[in-house]
C-alpha positions as a Markdown table, in Angstrom:
| # | Residue | x | y | z |
|---|---|---|---|---|
| 1 | Met | 74.4 | 263.9 | 95.5 |
| 2 | Ala | 74.0 | 262.3 | 98.6 |
| 3 | Asn | 74.1 | 264.6 | 102.0 |
| 4 | Leu | 77.5 | 264.6 | 103.3 |
| 5 | Thr | 77.2 | 264.1 | 107.3 |
| 6 | Asn | 79.6 | 264.3 | 110.2 |
| 7 | Ala | 80.4 | 260.6 | 111.0 |
| 8 | Thr | 80.3 | 261.1 | 114.8 |
| 9 | Ser | 77.3 | 263.7 | 115.2 |
| 10 | Gly | 75.4 | 263.0 | 112.2 |
| 11 | Ala | 75.3 | 266.7 | 111.7 |
| 12 | Ser | 75.0 | 268.0 | 108.3 |
| 13 | Val | 78.3 | 269.7 | 106.8 |
| 14 | Ala | 76.1 | 272.7 | 105.8 |
| 15 | Gly | 75.5 | 273.6 | 109.5 |
| 16 | Val | 79.4 | 273.7 | 109.9 |
| 17 | Asp | 80.9 | 277.0 | 109.6 |
| 18 | Met | 83.6 | 277.0 | 107.2 |
| 19 | Lys | 85.7 | 279.9 | 107.1 |
| 20 | Leu | 88.5 | 280.3 | 104.4 |
| 21 | Glu | 91.8 | 281.1 | 106.5 |
| 22 | Val | 94.6 | 281.0 | 104.2 |
| 23 | Val | 95.6 | 281.3 | 100.7 |
| 24 | Ile | 99.1 | 279.9 | 99.5 |
| 25 | Ile | 101.3 | 282.1 | 97.3 |
| 26 | Pro | 104.1 | 280.5 | 95.5 |
| 27 | Val | 107.0 | 282.8 | 94.7 |
| 28 | Ser | 110.6 | 282.4 | 93.8 |
| 29 | Asp | 112.5 | 284.7 | 96.3 |
| 30 | Val | 111.0 | 284.7 | 99.7 |
| 31 | Asp | 112.6 | 288.1 | 101.1 |
| 32 | Arg | 111.4 | 290.0 | 97.9 |
| 33 | Ala | 108.2 | 288.5 | 98.3 |
| 34 | Lys | 108.1 | 289.6 | 102.1 |
| 35 | Lys | 109.2 | 292.9 | 101.0 |
| 36 | Phe | 106.6 | 293.7 | 98.5 |
| 37 | Tyr | 103.9 | 292.5 | 100.7 |
| 38 | Glu | 105.1 | 294.6 | 103.5 |
| 39 | Ser | 105.1 | 297.8 | 101.1 |
| 40 | Leu | 101.3 | 297.0 | 100.6 |
| 41 | Gly | 100.7 | 297.6 | 104.4 |
| 42 | Trp | 99.7 | 294.2 | 105.0 |
| 43 | Arg | 100.1 | 292.6 | 108.5 |
| 44 | Leu | 103.0 | 290.6 | 109.0 |
| 45 | Asp | 101.7 | 287.5 | 111.3 |
| 46 | Ala | 104.5 | 285.1 | 111.2 |
| 47 | Asp | 107.9 | 284.3 | 109.7 |
| 48 | Phe | 108.9 | 281.0 | 110.7 |
| 49 | Ala | 111.8 | 278.9 | 109.6 |
| 50 | Asn | 113.2 | 275.4 | 110.1 |
| 51 | Gly | 117.0 | 275.3 | 109.1 |
| 52 | Glu | 117.7 | 276.1 | 105.7 |
| 53 | Asp | 115.2 | 273.7 | 103.8 |
| 54 | Trp | 111.6 | 275.6 | 105.2 |
| 55 | Arg | 110.3 | 279.0 | 105.8 |
| 56 | Cys | 106.7 | 280.1 | 106.0 |
| 57 | Ile | 105.7 | 283.7 | 106.0 |
| 58 | Gln | 102.1 | 284.9 | 106.6 |
| 59 | Phe | 100.4 | 288.4 | 105.9 |
| 60 | Thr | 96.8 | 289.4 | 106.3 |
| 61 | Pro | 95.4 | 292.4 | 104.1 |
| 62 | Pro | 93.9 | 295.1 | 106.1 |
| 63 | Gly | 90.6 | 294.2 | 107.4 |
| 64 | Ser | 90.8 | 290.8 | 106.0 |
| 65 | Gly | 89.7 | 287.4 | 107.5 |
| 66 | Cys | 92.1 | 285.3 | 105.0 |
| 67 | Ser | 95.4 | 285.4 | 105.0 |
| 68 | Ile | 98.0 | 284.6 | 102.5 |
| 69 | Ile | 101.2 | 282.4 | 102.9 |
| 70 | Phe | 104.2 | 282.0 | 100.8 |
| 71 | Gly | 108.1 | 280.7 | 101.5 |
| 72 | Lys | 110.5 | 278.2 | 101.0 |
| 73 | Asn | 109.2 | 274.5 | 100.1 |
| 74 | Val | 105.7 | 275.4 | 101.4 |
| 75 | Thr | 104.2 | 274.7 | 97.8 |
| 76 | Ala | 104.9 | 272.8 | 94.8 |
| 77 | Ala | 103.1 | 275.3 | 92.5 |
| 78 | Ala | 105.1 | 277.3 | 90.0 |
| 79 | Pro | 105.9 | 280.9 | 91.2 |
| 80 | Gly | 103.7 | 283.2 | 89.7 |
| 81 | Ser | 100.9 | 280.8 | 89.2 |
| 82 | Ala | 98.4 | 282.3 | 91.4 |
| 83 | Gln | 95.9 | 284.2 | 89.3 |
| 84 | Gly | 92.6 | 286.0 | 90.0 |
| 85 | Leu | 93.0 | 286.5 | 93.5 |
| 86 | Tyr | 90.1 | 288.7 | 94.4 |
| 87 | Met | 90.0 | 291.4 | 97.2 |
| 88 | Ile | 87.0 | 293.5 | 97.9 |
| 89 | Val | 87.2 | 297.2 | 98.5 |
| 90 | Ser | 84.6 | 299.8 | 99.1 |
| 91 | Asp | 85.8 | 302.6 | 97.2 |
| 92 | Ile | 87.8 | 301.5 | 94.1 |
| 93 | Glu | 89.6 | 304.8 | 93.3 |
| 94 | Ala | 90.7 | 305.3 | 96.9 |
| 95 | Ala | 92.2 | 301.9 | 96.9 |
| 96 | Arg | 94.4 | 302.5 | 93.8 |
| 97 | Asp | 95.4 | 305.7 | 95.2 |
| 98 | Glu | 96.5 | 304.1 | 98.4 |
| 99 | Leu | 98.6 | 301.4 | 96.4 |
| 100 | Leu | 100.0 | 303.8 | 94.4 |
| 101 | Arg | 101.2 | 306.1 | 96.9 |
| 102 | Arg | 102.8 | 302.7 | 98.2 |
| 103 | Gly | 104.5 | 302.4 | 94.9 |
| 104 | Val | 102.7 | 299.4 | 93.4 |
| 105 | Lys | 102.5 | 299.4 | 89.7 |
| 106 | Ile | 98.7 | 299.2 | 89.2 |
| 107 | Ser | 96.1 | 299.1 | 86.3 |
| 108 | Gln | 93.6 | 301.8 | 85.8 |
| 109 | Val | 90.3 | 301.1 | 87.0 |
| 110 | Phe | 88.2 | 299.2 | 84.5 |
| 111 | His | 84.9 | 297.4 | 84.2 |
| 112 | Asp | 83.7 | 294.5 | 82.1 |
| 113 | Asp | 81.6 | 295.0 | 79.0 |
| 114 | Gly | 79.2 | 292.3 | 80.3 |
| 115 | Ser | 79.3 | 289.8 | 77.6 |
| 116 | Val | 80.9 | 286.5 | 77.3 |
| 117 | His | 84.1 | 286.2 | 75.4 |
| 118 | Ala | 86.7 | 283.5 | 74.5 |
| 119 | Gly | 89.7 | 285.2 | 75.7 |
| 120 | Thr | 91.1 | 284.5 | 79.1 |
| 121 | Asp | 94.1 | 286.6 | 79.5 |
| 122 | Glu | 94.5 | 290.4 | 79.1 |
| 123 | Pro | 92.7 | 292.2 | 78.2 |
| 124 | Tyr | 89.9 | 289.7 | 79.3 |
| 125 | Leu | 88.6 | 289.3 | 82.9 |
| 126 | Phe | 87.5 | 285.7 | 83.2 |
| 127 | Gly | 86.1 | 285.6 | 79.7 |
| 128 | Arg | 84.8 | 289.1 | 79.8 |
| 129 | Leu | 86.3 | 292.0 | 77.8 |
| 130 | Arg | 88.0 | 294.7 | 80.0 |
| 131 | Val | 86.6 | 298.5 | 79.4 |
| 132 | Ser | 88.5 | 301.2 | 80.4 |
| 133 | Gly | 86.9 | 303.4 | 83.4 |
| 134 | Pro | 84.8 | 302.4 | 86.3 |
| 135 | Asp | 81.3 | 301.1 | 85.6 |
| 136 | Pro | 79.2 | 303.8 | 84.2 |
| 137 | Glu | 76.2 | 303.3 | 86.5 |
| 138 | His | 78.7 | 302.7 | 89.5 |
| 139 | Arg | 77.3 | 299.1 | 90.2 |
| 140 | Ser | 78.4 | 297.2 | 93.1 |
| 141 | Tyr | 80.8 | 294.5 | 91.9 |
| 142 | His | 81.1 | 295.9 | 88.4 |
| 143 | Ser | 84.6 | 298.0 | 88.8 |
| 144 | Phe | 88.0 | 296.9 | 89.3 |
| 145 | Val | 91.9 | 297.3 | 89.1 |
| 146 | Ser | 94.5 | 294.5 | 88.8 |
| 147 | Phe | 98.0 | 294.5 | 90.0 |
| 148 | Ser | 101.0 | 291.6 | 90.4 |
| 149 | Asp | 103.4 | 290.9 | 92.8 |
| 150 | Pro | 107.1 | 290.5 | 91.7 |
| 151 | Asp | 106.5 | 286.9 | 90.8 |
| 152 | Gly | 103.6 | 287.7 | 88.7 |
| 153 | Asn | 100.7 | 286.3 | 91.0 |
| 154 | Gly | 97.9 | 288.3 | 90.0 |
| 155 | Trp | 95.5 | 290.3 | 92.5 |
| 156 | Ile | 92.2 | 292.1 | 91.4 |
| 157 | Leu | 90.5 | 294.4 | 93.6 |
| 158 | Gln | 86.5 | 294.6 | 93.1 |
| 159 | Glu | 84.4 | 297.4 | 94.5 |
| 160 | Val | 81.4 | 296.2 | 96.3 |
| 161 | Thr | 79.4 | 298.5 | 98.0 |
| 162 | Thr | 76.0 | 296.8 | 98.4 |
| 163 | Arg | 76.2 | 292.9 | 98.8 |
| 164 | Leu | 73.9 | 290.5 | 96.7 |
| 165 | Ala | 70.7 | 289.5 | 98.6 |
| 166 | Gly | 71.4 | 286.6 | 100.9 |
| 167 | Arg | 75.5 | 287.2 | 100.7 |
| 168 | Ile | 75.5 | 288.1 | 104.4 |
| 169 | Asp | 73.1 | 287.3 | 107.3 |
| 170 | Ser | 71.8 | 290.3 | 108.3 |
| 171 | Ala | 71.6 | 289.0 | 111.8 |
| 172 | Thr | 75.7 | 288.8 | 111.9 |
| 173 | Thr | 76.6 | 292.2 | 110.0 |
| 174 | Thr | 79.8 | 293.2 | 110.9 |
| 175 | Phe | 82.7 | 295.5 | 109.5 |
| 176 | Ala | 86.1 | 294.3 | 108.9 |
| 177 | Ser | 87.9 | 297.6 | 109.8 |
| 178 | Ala | 87.2 | 301.2 | 111.2 |
| 179 | Asn | 87.7 | 302.3 | 107.4 |
| 180 | Ser | 84.8 | 299.9 | 106.2 |
| 181 | Leu | 82.6 | 301.1 | 108.8 |
| 182 | Ala | 83.5 | 305.0 | 108.3 |
| 183 | Asn | 82.6 | 304.5 | 104.5 |
| 184 | Ala | 79.4 | 302.7 | 105.5 |
| 185 | Leu | 78.6 | 305.6 | 107.6 |
| 186 | Arg | 79.1 | 308.2 | 104.8 |
| 187 | Arg | 77.0 | 306.4 | 102.4 |
| 188 | Ala | 74.2 | 306.3 | 105.2 |
| 189 | Ala | 74.7 | 309.8 | 105.8 |
| 190 | Ser | 74.3 | 310.7 | 102.1 |
| 191 | Ala | 71.2 | 308.5 | 101.7 |
| 192 | His | 69.9 | 310.2 | 104.8 |
| 193 | Gly | 70.2 | 313.5 | 103.3 |
| 194 | Lys | 68.0 | 312.5 | 100.4 |
| 195 | His | 65.6 | 310.9 | 102.8 |
| 196 | Glu | 65.3 | 314.1 | 104.7 |
| 197 | Ala | 64.9 | 316.3 | 101.4 |
| 198 | Arg | 62.2 | 313.7 | 100.2 |
| 199 | Thr | 60.2 | 313.8 | 103.5 |
| 200 | Gly | 60.8 | 317.8 | 103.7 |
| 201 | Gln | 61.8 | 317.5 | 107.6 |
| 202 | Ala | 64.8 | 316.9 | 109.9 |
| 203 | Asp | 64.8 | 313.2 | 111.2 |
| 204 | Ala | 65.4 | 313.1 | 114.8 |
| 205 | Asn | 65.6 | 309.4 | 114.6 |
| 206 | Trp | 68.7 | 309.4 | 112.5 |
| 207 | Pro | 70.6 | 306.8 | 114.3 |
| 208 | Asp | 68.1 | 304.1 | 113.9 |
| 209 | Trp | 67.8 | 305.1 | 110.2 |
| 210 | Tyr | 71.4 | 304.8 | 109.7 |
| 211 | Ala | 71.7 | 301.2 | 111.4 |
| 212 | Glu | 68.9 | 300.3 | 109.2 |
| 213 | Phe | 70.5 | 301.4 | 106.2 |
| 214 | Met | 73.8 | 299.8 | 107.0 |
| 215 | Val | 72.4 | 296.5 | 107.8 |
| 216 | Arg | 70.2 | 296.6 | 104.7 |
| 217 | Glu | 72.8 | 297.5 | 102.6 |
| 218 | Gln | 75.4 | 295.0 | 103.8 |
| 219 | Ser | 72.8 | 291.9 | 103.6 |
| 220 | Gly | 71.7 | 293.0 | 100.2 |
| 221 | Glu | 68.3 | 293.7 | 101.2 |
| 222 | Glu | 66.1 | 296.7 | 99.7 |
| 223 | Leu | 67.3 | 299.9 | 101.2 |
| 224 | Pro | 64.9 | 302.3 | 103.3 |
| 225 | Gln | 63.9 | 305.5 | 101.7 |
């Protein structure tokens, strides 16, 4: 495949940041959808209307760099046809408990069985059989919960605590929210406690150790011992 270039600068497209900004969600009742996404605790960014024929509402999940849009005459897609909308959380049980507290009908925590199946609908997750409970080894990327909005648009929460190698540039490590940073600090503290137990001595340079652990964890590199 030919390398795509910018016609004016000649720069490779691969060298230009392309950040996913918005996903459009098809809904049948705009006010009902607005009430639902408000109940999740998501930030309402906009609610614009142009007469009776057009309305656009934007919400952003906590800590997310990508927003959702829905409204009247913003998409021709059938209401409820958006499926497999993934959101990443650092603690799947805590995320589920929070949504339950907010009155959301949500599944139990599940993981996939690791093998490929022909099924695509429940109880399958994109060709893999859903198995009740979190991943037995508590591996990153392997535990999920799911829920739907009133139109049936399907959301999946996936627990990610350690990114795959190369997934995030360690030079630009960031945390999307105070909660994400706090959870990372807790994991670093736990790992540092085990480090001190192995070495048999207190580590006066624990801030440096924490920082190294958190950067490596988020970028998918080997963790310090």
